[in-house]
Amino acid sequence: MDDTPKQLPHSLPALRDKAAAAGFTLSSEDRTGSLLAALAAGRPGGRILELGTGVGEGTAWLLSGMDGASRLTTVELDATVQAVAREELGADPRVTFAAGDGGTWLEDFDGAPFDLVFADTWPGKFTHLDRALELVAPGGTYLIDDLLPQPGWPEGHQPSVERLLAELDAREDFRCVRLAWASGLLMAVRTA
């Protein structure tokens, strides 16, 4: 079976061109993106949080799966990188961009929980994990990627991944599944 996604967001080629021009190489890969779109499609009228906008490739995948009543908030530390996403995707009224430190954003957020949280950066994954998980609604999904060894990982990164996985597996309020697929994923669903 070929697991190459067949339905790509229309904005993906432009985002990839701009990412290449900016030297940005940290975008989610297509199989992860297709899962994001499917998860978003499964939440009609859903509230979605993305931690780590980057240039917006993951954002584009999420938007491609969302219905008209769904809303996406996406947070990125690097405003210059996020500007690419804002330029390509900012006209979509379903998305709100927040520029700033993801950890600070998580600490300060006081709104309703989210149906889907995609943590694609350190805050919400390796830092501020408990806070990110608090923001997942009952029955909601928490997804993280980049758990398999990647080129350019800093020294000592693997033990951080192992600690994170052990912590998530030990939680009784989430049901976790590890996916040794794409860049290495973990999906956790908050038990009701």
mmCIF file with all atom_site columns, C-alpha atoms in Angstrom:
data_model
loop_
_atom_site.group_PDB
_atom_site.id
_atom_site.type_symbol
_atom_site.label_atom_id
_atom_site.label_alt_id
_atom_site.label_comp_id
_atom_site.label_asym_id
_atom_site.label_entity_id
_atom_site.label_seq_id
_atom_site.pdbx_PDB_ins_code
_atom_site.Cartn_x
_atom_site.Cartn_y
_atom_site.Cartn_z
_atom_site.occupancy
_atom_site.B_iso_or_equiv
_atom_site.pdbx_formal_charge
_atom_site.auth_seq_id
_atom_site.auth_comp_id
_atom_site.auth_asym_id
_atom_site.auth_atom_id
_atom_site.pdbx_PDB_model_num
ATOM 1   C CA . MET A 1 1   ? 0.000   0.000  0.000  1.00 0.00 ? 1   MET A CA 1
ATOM 2   C CA . ASP A 1 2   ? 1.245   3.453  -0.892 1.00 0.00 ? 2   ASP A CA 1
ATOM 3   C CA . ASP A 1 3   ? 0.590   5.871  1.988  1.00 0.00 ? 3   ASP A CA 1
ATOM 4   C CA . THR A 1 4   ? 1.492   8.998  0.029  1.00 0.00 ? 4   THR A CA 1
ATOM 5   C CA . PRO A 1 5   ? -1.317  11.538 0.538  1.00 0.00 ? 5   PRO A CA 1
ATOM 6   C CA . LYS A 1 6   ? -3.409  12.097 -2.562 1.00 0.00 ? 6   LYS A CA 1
ATOM 7   C CA . GLN A 1 7   ? -5.279  15.238 -1.440 1.00 0.00 ? 7   GLN A CA 1
ATOM 8   C CA . LEU A 1 8   ? -2.902  18.118 -0.771 1.00 0.00 ? 8   LEU A CA 1
ATOM 9   C CA . PRO A 1 9   ? -3.866  21.583 0.463  1.00 0.00 ? 9   PRO A CA 1
ATOM 10  C CA . HIS A 1 10  ? -4.003  24.054 -2.433 1.00 0.00 ? 10  HIS A CA 1
ATOM 11  C CA . SER A 1 11  ? -1.646  26.440 -0.630 1.00 0.00 ? 11  SER A CA 1
ATOM 12  C CA . LEU A 1 12  ? 1.074   23.822 -0.061 1.00 0.00 ? 12  LEU A CA 1
ATOM 13  C CA . PRO A 1 13  ? 3.198   24.497 -3.193 1.00 0.00 ? 13  PRO A CA 1
ATOM 14  C CA . ALA A 1 14  ? 3.443   28.234 -2.446 1.00 0.00 ? 14  ALA A CA 1
ATOM 15  C CA . LEU A 1 15  ? 4.251   27.572 1.218  1.00 0.00 ? 15  LEU A CA 1
ATOM 16  C CA . ARG A 1 16  ? 6.969   25.091 0.236  1.00 0.00 ? 16  ARG A CA 1
ATOM 17  C CA . ASP A 1 17  ? 8.513   27.522 -2.237 1.00 0.00 ? 17  ASP A CA 1
ATOM 18  C CA . LYS A 1 18  ? 8.619   30.240 0.406  1.00 0.00 ? 18  LYS A CA 1
ATOM 19  C CA . ALA A 1 19  ? 9.971   27.838 3.042  1.00 0.00 ? 19  ALA A CA 1
ATOM 20  C CA . ALA A 1 20  ? 12.783  26.841 0.674  1.00 0.00 ? 20  ALA A CA 1
ATOM 21  C CA . ALA A 1 21  ? 13.554  30.484 -0.090 1.00 0.00 ? 21  ALA A CA 1
ATOM 22  C CA . ALA A 1 22  ? 13.700  31.240 3.644  1.00 0.00 ? 22  ALA A CA 1
ATOM 23  C CA . GLY A 1 23  ? 15.814  28.151 4.386  1.00 0.00 ? 23  GLY A CA 1
ATOM 24  C CA . PHE A 1 24  ? 13.081  26.765 6.657  1.00 0.00 ? 24  PHE A CA 1
ATOM 25  C CA . THR A 1 25  ? 13.344  22.965 6.835  1.00 0.00 ? 25  THR A CA 1
ATOM 26  C CA . LEU A 1 26  ? 11.221  22.058 9.872  1.00 0.00 ? 26  LEU A CA 1
ATOM 27  C CA . SER A 1 27  ? 7.765   21.684 8.313  1.00 0.00 ? 27  SER A CA 1
ATOM 28  C CA . SER A 1 28  ? 5.603   18.653 9.032  1.00 0.00 ? 28  SER A CA 1
ATOM 29  C CA . GLU A 1 29  ? 5.884   16.005 6.385  1.00 0.00 ? 29  GLU A CA 1
ATOM 30  C CA . ASP A 1 30  ? 2.963   15.003 4.176  1.00 0.00 ? 30  ASP A CA 1
ATOM 31  C CA . ARG A 1 31  ? 1.857   11.862 6.016  1.00 0.00 ? 31  ARG A CA 1
ATOM 32  C CA . THR A 1 32  ? 1.652   13.825 9.267  1.00 0.00 ? 32  THR A CA 1
ATOM 33  C CA . GLY A 1 33  ? -0.219  16.535 7.396  1.00 0.00 ? 33  GLY A CA 1
ATOM 34  C CA . SER A 1 34  ? -2.739  14.068 6.008  1.00 0.00 ? 34  SER A CA 1
ATOM 35  C CA . LEU A 1 35  ? -3.388  12.785 9.531  1.00 0.00 ? 35  LEU A CA 1
ATOM 36  C CA . LEU A 1 36  ? -3.877  16.357 10.746 1.00 0.00 ? 36  LEU A CA 1
ATOM 37  C CA . ALA A 1 37  ? -6.437  16.969 7.996  1.00 0.00 ? 37  ALA A CA 1
ATOM 38  C CA . ALA A 1 38  ? -8.290  13.752 8.864  1.00 0.00 ? 38  ALA A CA 1
ATOM 39  C CA . LEU A 1 39  ? -8.330  14.572 12.588 1.00 0.00 ? 39  LEU A CA 1
ATOM 40  C CA . ALA A 1 40  ? -9.588  18.090 11.863 1.00 0.00 ? 40  ALA A CA 1
ATOM 41  C CA . ALA A 1 41  ? -12.297 16.704 9.555  1.00 0.00 ? 41  ALA A CA 1
ATOM 42  C CA . GLY A 1 42  ? -13.470 14.468 12.399 1.00 0.00 ? 42  GLY A CA 1
ATOM 43  C CA . ARG A 1 43  ? -14.254 17.507 14.556 1.00 0.00 ? 43  ARG A CA 1
ATOM 44  C CA . PRO A 1 44  ? -17.071 19.479 12.900 1.00 0.00 ? 44  PRO A CA 1
ATOM 45  C CA . GLY A 1 45  ? -17.229 22.891 14.536 1.00 0.00 ? 45  GLY A CA 1
ATOM 46  C CA . GLY A 1 46  ? -14.050 21.989 16.378 1.00 0.00 ? 46  GLY A CA 1
ATOM 47  C CA . ARG A 1 47  ? -11.624 24.144 18.293 1.00 0.00 ? 47  ARG A CA 1
ATOM 48  C CA . ILE A 1 48  ? -8.051  23.397 17.218 1.00 0.00 ? 48  ILE A CA 1
ATOM 49  C CA . LEU A 1 49  ? -4.709  24.554 18.621 1.00 0.00 ? 49  LEU A CA 1
ATOM 50  C CA . GLU A 1 50  ? -1.400  24.316 16.772 1.00 0.00 ? 50  GLU A CA 1
ATOM 51  C CA . LEU A 1 51  ? 1.766   25.029 18.735 1.00 0.00 ? 51  LEU A CA 1
ATOM 52  C CA . GLY A 1 52  ? 4.492   25.844 16.220 1.00 0.00 ? 52  GLY A CA 1
ATOM 53  C CA . THR A 1 53  ? 3.112   27.455 13.058 1.00 0.00 ? 53  THR A CA 1
ATOM 54  C CA . GLY A 1 54  ? 6.427   27.532 11.228 1.00 0.00 ? 54  GLY A CA 1
ATOM 55  C CA . VAL A 1 55  ? 5.728   28.687 7.670  1.00 0.00 ? 55  VAL A CA 1
ATOM 56  C CA . GLY A 1 56  ? 2.232   27.219 7.844  1.00 0.00 ? 56  GLY A CA 1
ATOM 57  C CA . GLU A 1 57  ? 2.396   23.818 6.177  1.00 0.00 ? 57  GLU A CA 1
ATOM 58  C CA . GLY A 1 58  ? 0.768   22.089 9.166  1.00 0.00 ? 58  GLY A CA 1
ATOM 59  C CA . THR A 1 59  ? -1.673  24.982 9.363  1.00 0.00 ? 59  THR A CA 1
ATOM 60  C CA . ALA A 1 60  ? -2.617  24.429 5.723  1.00 0.00 ? 60  ALA A CA 1
ATOM 61  C CA . TRP A 1 61  ? -3.223  20.738 6.335  1.00 0.00 ? 61  TRP A CA 1
ATOM 62  C CA . LEU A 1 62  ? -5.413  21.489 9.369  1.00 0.00 ? 62  LEU A CA 1
ATOM 63  C CA . LEU A 1 63  ? -7.411  24.103 7.457  1.00 0.00 ? 63  LEU A CA 1
ATOM 64  C CA . SER A 1 64  ? -7.903  21.678 4.560  1.00 0.00 ? 64  SER A CA 1
ATOM 65  C CA . GLY A 1 65  ? -9.686  19.249 6.875  1.00 0.00 ? 65  GLY A CA 1
ATOM 66  C CA . MET A 1 66  ? -11.707 21.766 8.883  1.00 0.00 ? 66  MET A CA 1
ATOM 67  C CA . ASP A 1 67  ? -15.313 22.623 8.173  1.00 0.00 ? 67  ASP A CA 1
ATOM 68  C CA . GLY A 1 68  ? -16.583 26.201 8.018  1.00 0.00 ? 68  GLY A CA 1
ATOM 69  C CA . ALA A 1 69  ? -17.563 26.300 11.691 1.00 0.00 ? 69  ALA A CA 1
ATOM 70  C CA . SER A 1 70  ? -14.197 25.086 13.019 1.00 0.00 ? 70  SER A CA 1
ATOM 71  C CA . ARG A 1 71  ? -11.605 27.492 14.413 1.00 0.00 ? 71  ARG A CA 1
ATOM 72  C CA . LEU A 1 72  ? -7.816  27.180 14.535 1.00 0.00 ? 72  LEU A CA 1
ATOM 73  C CA . THR A 1 73  ? -5.422  29.096 16.763 1.00 0.00 ? 73  THR A CA 1
ATOM 74  C CA . THR A 1 74  ? -1.777  28.735 15.771 1.00 0.00 ? 74  THR A CA 1
ATOM 75  C CA . VAL A 1 75  ? 1.149   29.987 17.863 1.00 0.00 ? 75  VAL A CA 1
ATOM 76  C CA . GLU A 1 76  ? 4.728   30.644 16.684 1.00 0.00 ? 76  GLU A CA 1
ATOM 77  C CA . LEU A 1 77  ? 7.755   32.167 18.415 1.00 0.00 ? 77  LEU A CA 1
ATOM 78  C CA . ASP A 1 78  ? 9.417   33.372 15.192 1.00 0.00 ? 78  ASP A CA 1
ATOM 79  C CA . ALA A 1 79  ? 7.224   36.140 13.765 1.00 0.00 ? 79  ALA A CA 1
ATOM 80  C CA . THR A 1 80  ? 9.346   36.297 10.587 1.00 0.00 ? 80  THR A CA 1
ATOM 81  C CA . VAL A 1 81  ? 8.696   32.641 9.824  1.00 0.00 ? 81  VAL A CA 1
ATOM 82  C CA . GLN A 1 82  ? 5.022   32.934 10.753 1.00 0.00 ? 82  GLN A CA 1
ATOM 83  C CA . ALA A 1 83  ? 4.702   35.893 8.373  1.00 0.00 ? 83  ALA A CA 1
ATOM 84  C CA . VAL A 1 84  ? 4.877   33.411 5.481  1.00 0.00 ? 84  VAL A CA 1
ATOM 85  C CA . ALA A 1 85  ? 1.848   31.563 6.885  1.00 0.00 ? 85  ALA A CA 1
ATOM 86  C CA . ARG A 1 86  ? 0.001   34.812 7.542  1.00 0.00 ? 86  ARG A CA 1
ATOM 87  C CA . GLU A 1 87  ? 0.591   35.960 3.965  1.00 0.00 ? 87  GLU A CA 1
ATOM 88  C CA . GLU A 1 88  ? -0.624  32.705 2.405  1.00 0.00 ? 88  GLU A CA 1
ATOM 89  C CA . LEU A 1 89  ? -3.359  31.703 4.867  1.00 0.00 ? 89  LEU A CA 1
ATOM 90  C CA . GLY A 1 90  ? -4.310  34.859 6.771  1.00 0.00 ? 90  GLY A CA 1
ATOM 91  C CA . ALA A 1 91  ? -7.373  35.616 4.657  1.00 0.00 ? 91  ALA A CA 1
ATOM 92  C CA . ASP A 1 92  ? -9.057  32.468 5.978  1.00 0.00 ? 92  ASP A CA 1
ATOM 93  C CA . PRO A 1 93  ? -11.413 33.633 8.766  1.00 0.00 ? 93  PRO A CA 1
ATOM 94  C CA . ARG A 1 94  ? -11.137 30.259 10.535 1.00 0.00 ? 94  ARG A CA 1
ATOM 95  C CA . VAL A 1 95  ? -7.518  30.847 11.600 1.00 0.00 ? 95  VAL A CA 1
ATOM 96  C CA . THR A 1 96  ? -6.074  33.142 14.267 1.00 0.00 ? 96  THR A CA 1
ATOM 97  C CA . PHE A 1 97  ? -2.319  33.675 14.384 1.00 0.00 ? 97  PHE A CA 1
ATOM 98  C CA . ALA A 1 98  ? -0.507  34.386 17.649 1.00 0.00 ? 98  ALA A CA 1
ATOM 99  C CA . ALA A 1 99  ? 3.159   35.405 17.552 1.00 0.00 ? 99  ALA A CA 1
ATOM 100 C CA . GLY A 1 100 ? 5.141   34.848 20.722 1.00 0.00 ? 100 GLY A CA 1
ATOM 101 C CA . ASP A 1 101 ? 6.551   32.245 23.041 1.00 0.00 ? 101 ASP A CA 1
ATOM 102 C CA . GLY A 1 102 ? 4.331   29.152 23.079 1.00 0.00 ? 102 GLY A CA 1
ATOM 103 C CA . GLY A 1 103 ? 5.020   28.503 26.753 1.00 0.00 ? 103 GLY A CA 1
ATOM 104 C CA . THR A 1 104 ? 3.913   32.000 27.707 1.00 0.00 ? 104 THR A CA 1
ATOM 105 C CA . TRP A 1 105 ? 0.859   31.665 25.475 1.00 0.00 ? 105 TRP A CA 1
ATOM 106 C CA . LEU A 1 106 ? -0.088  28.392 27.192 1.00 0.00 ? 106 LEU A CA 1
ATOM 107 C CA . GLU A 1 107 ? 0.374   29.924 30.645 1.00 0.00 ? 107 GLU A CA 1
ATOM 108 C CA . ASP A 1 108 ? -1.733  32.982 29.777 1.00 0.00 ? 108 ASP A CA 1
ATOM 109 C CA . PHE A 1 109 ? -4.555  31.295 27.841 1.00 0.00 ? 109 PHE A CA 1
ATOM 110 C CA . ASP A 1 110 ? -7.834  31.269 29.749 1.00 0.00 ? 110 ASP A CA 1
ATOM 111 C CA . GLY A 1 111 ? -10.353 30.182 27.123 1.00 0.00 ? 111 GLY A CA 1
ATOM 112 C CA . ALA A 1 112 ? -12.290 26.996 26.453 1.00 0.00 ? 112 ALA A CA 1
ATOM 113 C CA . PRO A 1 113 ? -10.449 23.715 25.852 1.00 0.00 ? 113 PRO A CA 1
ATOM 114 C CA . PHE A 1 114 ? -9.598  22.438 22.386 1.00 0.00 ? 114 PHE A CA 1
ATOM 115 C CA . ASP A 1 115 ? -10.825 19.380 20.503 1.00 0.00 ? 115 ASP A CA 1
ATOM 116 C CA . LEU A 1 116 ? -7.425  18.907 18.863 1.00 0.00 ? 116 LEU A CA 1
ATOM 117 C CA . VAL A 1 117 ? -4.015  20.099 20.044 1.00 0.00 ? 117 VAL A CA 1
ATOM 118 C CA . PHE A 1 118 ? -1.044  19.620 17.704 1.00 0.00 ? 118 PHE A CA 1
ATOM 119 C CA . ALA A 1 119 ? 2.216   20.350 19.529 1.00 0.00 ? 119 ALA A CA 1
ATOM 120 C CA . ASP A 1 120 ? 4.912   20.733 16.886 1.00 0.00 ? 120 ASP A CA 1
ATOM 121 C CA . THR A 1 121 ? 7.412   22.671 18.984 1.00 0.00 ? 121 THR A CA 1
ATOM 122 C CA . TRP A 1 122 ? 9.018   22.452 22.419 1.00 0.00 ? 122 TRP A CA 1
ATOM 123 C CA . PRO A 1 123 ? 6.286   24.264 24.395 1.00 0.00 ? 123 PRO A CA 1
ATOM 124 C CA . GLY A 1 124 ? 3.389   21.885 24.758 1.00 0.00 ? 124 GLY A CA 1
ATOM 125 C CA . LYS A 1 125 ? 5.642   18.898 24.192 1.00 0.00 ? 125 LYS A CA 1
ATOM 126 C CA . PHE A 1 126 ? 8.965   19.041 26.069 1.00 0.00 ? 126 PHE A CA 1
ATOM 127 C CA . THR A 1 127 ? 7.984   22.017 28.218 1.00 0.00 ? 127 THR A CA 1
ATOM 128 C CA . HIS A 1 128 ? 4.528   23.040 29.455 1.00 0.00 ? 128 HIS A CA 1
ATOM 129 C CA . LEU A 1 129 ? 3.229   19.532 28.759 1.00 0.00 ? 129 LEU A CA 1
ATOM 130 C CA . ASP A 1 130 ? 0.785   19.470 31.672 1.00 0.00 ? 130 ASP A CA 1
ATOM 131 C CA . ARG A 1 131 ? -0.672  22.819 30.624 1.00 0.00 ? 131 ARG A CA 1
ATOM 132 C CA . ALA A 1 132 ? -1.097  21.696 27.011 1.00 0.00 ? 132 ALA A CA 1
ATOM 133 C CA . LEU A 1 133 ? -2.846  18.524 28.152 1.00 0.00 ? 133 LEU A CA 1
ATOM 134 C CA . GLU A 1 134 ? -5.143  20.536 30.432 1.00 0.00 ? 134 GLU A CA 1
ATOM 135 C CA . LEU A 1 135 ? -6.345  22.334 27.298 1.00 0.00 ? 135 LEU A CA 1
ATOM 136 C CA . VAL A 1 136 ? -7.515  19.120 25.602 1.00 0.00 ? 136 VAL A CA 1
ATOM 137 C CA . ALA A 1 137 ? -11.295 18.714 25.934 1.00 0.00 ? 137 ALA A CA 1
ATOM 138 C CA . PRO A 1 138 ? -12.740 15.365 27.073 1.00 0.00 ? 138 PRO A CA 1
ATOM 139 C CA . GLY A 1 139 ? -12.682 13.104 24.010 1.00 0.00 ? 139 GLY A CA 1
ATOM 140 C CA . GLY A 1 140 ? -10.201 15.483 22.399 1.00 0.00 ? 140 GLY A CA 1
ATOM 141 C CA . THR A 1 141 ? -6.923  14.567 20.750 1.00 0.00 ? 141 THR A CA 1
ATOM 142 C CA . TYR A 1 142 ? -3.335  15.602 21.506 1.00 0.00 ? 142 TYR A CA 1
ATOM 143 C CA . LEU A 1 143 ? -0.840  14.885 18.717 1.00 0.00 ? 143 LEU A CA 1
ATOM 144 C CA . ILE A 1 144 ? 2.936   15.259 18.640 1.00 0.00 ? 144 ILE A CA 1
ATOM 145 C CA . ASP A 1 145 ? 5.439   14.446 15.924 1.00 0.00 ? 145 ASP A CA 1
ATOM 146 C CA . ASP A 1 146 ? 9.212   14.271 15.378 1.00 0.00 ? 146 ASP A CA 1
ATOM 147 C CA . LEU A 1 147 ? 9.722   11.460 17.894 1.00 0.00 ? 147 LEU A CA 1
ATOM 148 C CA . LEU A 1 148 ? 11.951  9.294  15.687 1.00 0.00 ? 148 LEU A CA 1
ATOM 149 C CA . PRO A 1 149 ? 15.613  10.357 15.428 1.00 0.00 ? 149 PRO A CA 1
ATOM 150 C CA . GLN A 1 150 ? 15.991  13.245 13.006 1.00 0.00 ? 150 GLN A CA 1
ATOM 151 C CA . PRO A 1 151 ? 19.051  14.747 11.322 1.00 0.00 ? 151 PRO A CA 1
ATOM 152 C CA . GLY A 1 152 ? 20.167  17.774 13.294 1.00 0.00 ? 152 GLY A CA 1
ATOM 153 C CA . TRP A 1 153 ? 18.789  16.677 16.665 1.00 0.00 ? 153 TRP A CA 1
ATOM 154 C CA . PRO A 1 154 ? 20.890  18.296 19.384 1.00 0.00 ? 154 PRO A CA 1
ATOM 155 C CA . GLU A 1 155 ? 23.003  16.055 21.568 1.00 0.00 ? 155 GLU A CA 1
ATOM 156 C CA . GLY A 1 156 ? 20.941  14.657 24.418 1.00 0.00 ? 156 GLY A CA 1
ATOM 157 C CA . HIS A 1 157 ? 17.612  15.031 22.600 1.00 0.00 ? 157 HIS A CA 1
ATOM 158 C CA . GLN A 1 158 ? 16.800  11.311 22.571 1.00 0.00 ? 158 GLN A CA 1
ATOM 159 C CA . PRO A 1 159 ? 16.567  11.111 26.397 1.00 0.00 ? 159 PRO A CA 1
ATOM 160 C CA . SER A 1 160 ? 14.096  14.025 26.288 1.00 0.00 ? 160 SER A CA 1
ATOM 161 C CA . VAL A 1 161 ? 11.929  12.072 23.845 1.00 0.00 ? 161 VAL A CA 1
ATOM 162 C CA . GLU A 1 162 ? 12.126  8.952  25.992 1.00 0.00 ? 162 GLU A CA 1
ATOM 163 C CA . ARG A 1 163 ? 11.093  10.902 29.130 1.00 0.00 ? 163 ARG A CA 1
ATOM 164 C CA . LEU A 1 164 ? 8.198   12.499 27.263 1.00 0.00 ? 164 LEU A CA 1
ATOM 165 C CA . LEU A 1 165 ? 6.914   9.173  25.948 1.00 0.00 ? 165 LEU A CA 1
ATOM 166 C CA . ALA A 1 166 ? 7.165   7.549  29.373 1.00 0.00 ? 166 ALA A CA 1
ATOM 167 C CA . GLU A 1 167 ? 5.302   10.440 30.987 1.00 0.00 ? 167 GLU A CA 1
ATOM 168 C CA . LEU A 1 168 ? 2.498   10.312 28.421 1.00 0.00 ? 168 LEU A CA 1
ATOM 169 C CA . ASP A 1 169 ? 2.193   6.525  28.623 1.00 0.00 ? 169 ASP A CA 1
ATOM 170 C CA . ALA A 1 170 ? 1.864   6.726  32.429 1.00 0.00 ? 170 ALA A CA 1
ATOM 171 C CA . ARG A 1 171 ? -1.090  9.126  32.348 1.00 0.00 ? 171 ARG A CA 1
ATOM 172 C CA . GLU A 1 172 ? -4.439  7.619  33.241 1.00 0.00 ? 172 GLU A CA 1
ATOM 173 C CA . ASP A 1 173 ? -6.459  10.497 31.797 1.00 0.00 ? 173 ASP A CA 1
ATOM 174 C CA . PHE A 1 174 ? -5.264  9.889  28.221 1.00 0.00 ? 174 PHE A CA 1
ATOM 175 C CA . ARG A 1 175 ? -5.239  6.831  25.992 1.00 0.00 ? 175 ARG A CA 1
ATOM 176 C CA . CYS A 1 176 ? -2.032  6.883  23.929 1.00 0.00 ? 176 CYS A CA 1
ATOM 177 C CA . VAL A 1 177 ? -0.960  5.231  20.722 1.00 0.00 ? 177 VAL A CA 1
ATOM 178 C CA . ARG A 1 178 ? 2.565   5.473  19.311 1.00 0.00 ? 178 ARG A CA 1
ATOM 179 C CA . LEU A 1 179 ? 2.941   5.535  15.543 1.00 0.00 ? 179 LEU A CA 1
ATOM 180 C CA . ALA A 1 180 ? 6.388   4.570  14.212 1.00 0.00 ? 180 ALA A CA 1
ATOM 181 C CA . TRP A 1 181 ? 5.398   6.254  10.972 1.00 0.00 ? 181 TRP A CA 1
ATOM 182 C CA . ALA A 1 182 ? 6.180   9.559  9.283  1.00 0.00 ? 182 ALA A CA 1
ATOM 183 C CA . SER A 1 183 ? 8.561   11.386 11.677 1.00 0.00 ? 183 SER A CA 1
ATOM 184 C CA . GLY A 1 184 ? 7.350   9.357  14.678 1.00 0.00 ? 184 GLY A CA 1
ATOM 185 C CA . LEU A 1 185 ? 4.015   10.336 16.191 1.00 0.00 ? 185 LEU A CA 1
ATOM 186 C CA . LEU A 1 186 ? 2.118   9.934  19.412 1.00 0.00 ? 186 LEU A CA 1
ATOM 187 C CA . MET A 1 187 ? -1.613  10.463 19.532 1.00 0.00 ? 187 MET A CA 1
ATOM 188 C CA . ALA A 1 188 ? -3.343  10.711 22.897 1.00 0.00 ? 188 ALA A CA 1
ATOM 189 C CA . VAL A 1 189 ? -7.089  10.969 23.437 1.00 0.00 ? 189 VAL A CA 1
ATOM 190 C CA . ARG A 1 190 ? -8.418  12.434 26.691 1.00 0.00 ? 190 ARG A CA 1
ATOM 191 C CA . THR A 1 191 ? -10.718 9.969  28.375 1.00 0.00 ? 191 THR A CA 1
ATOM 192 C CA . ALA A 1 192 ? -14.183 11.304 29.214 1.00 0.00 ? 192 ALA A CA 1
#
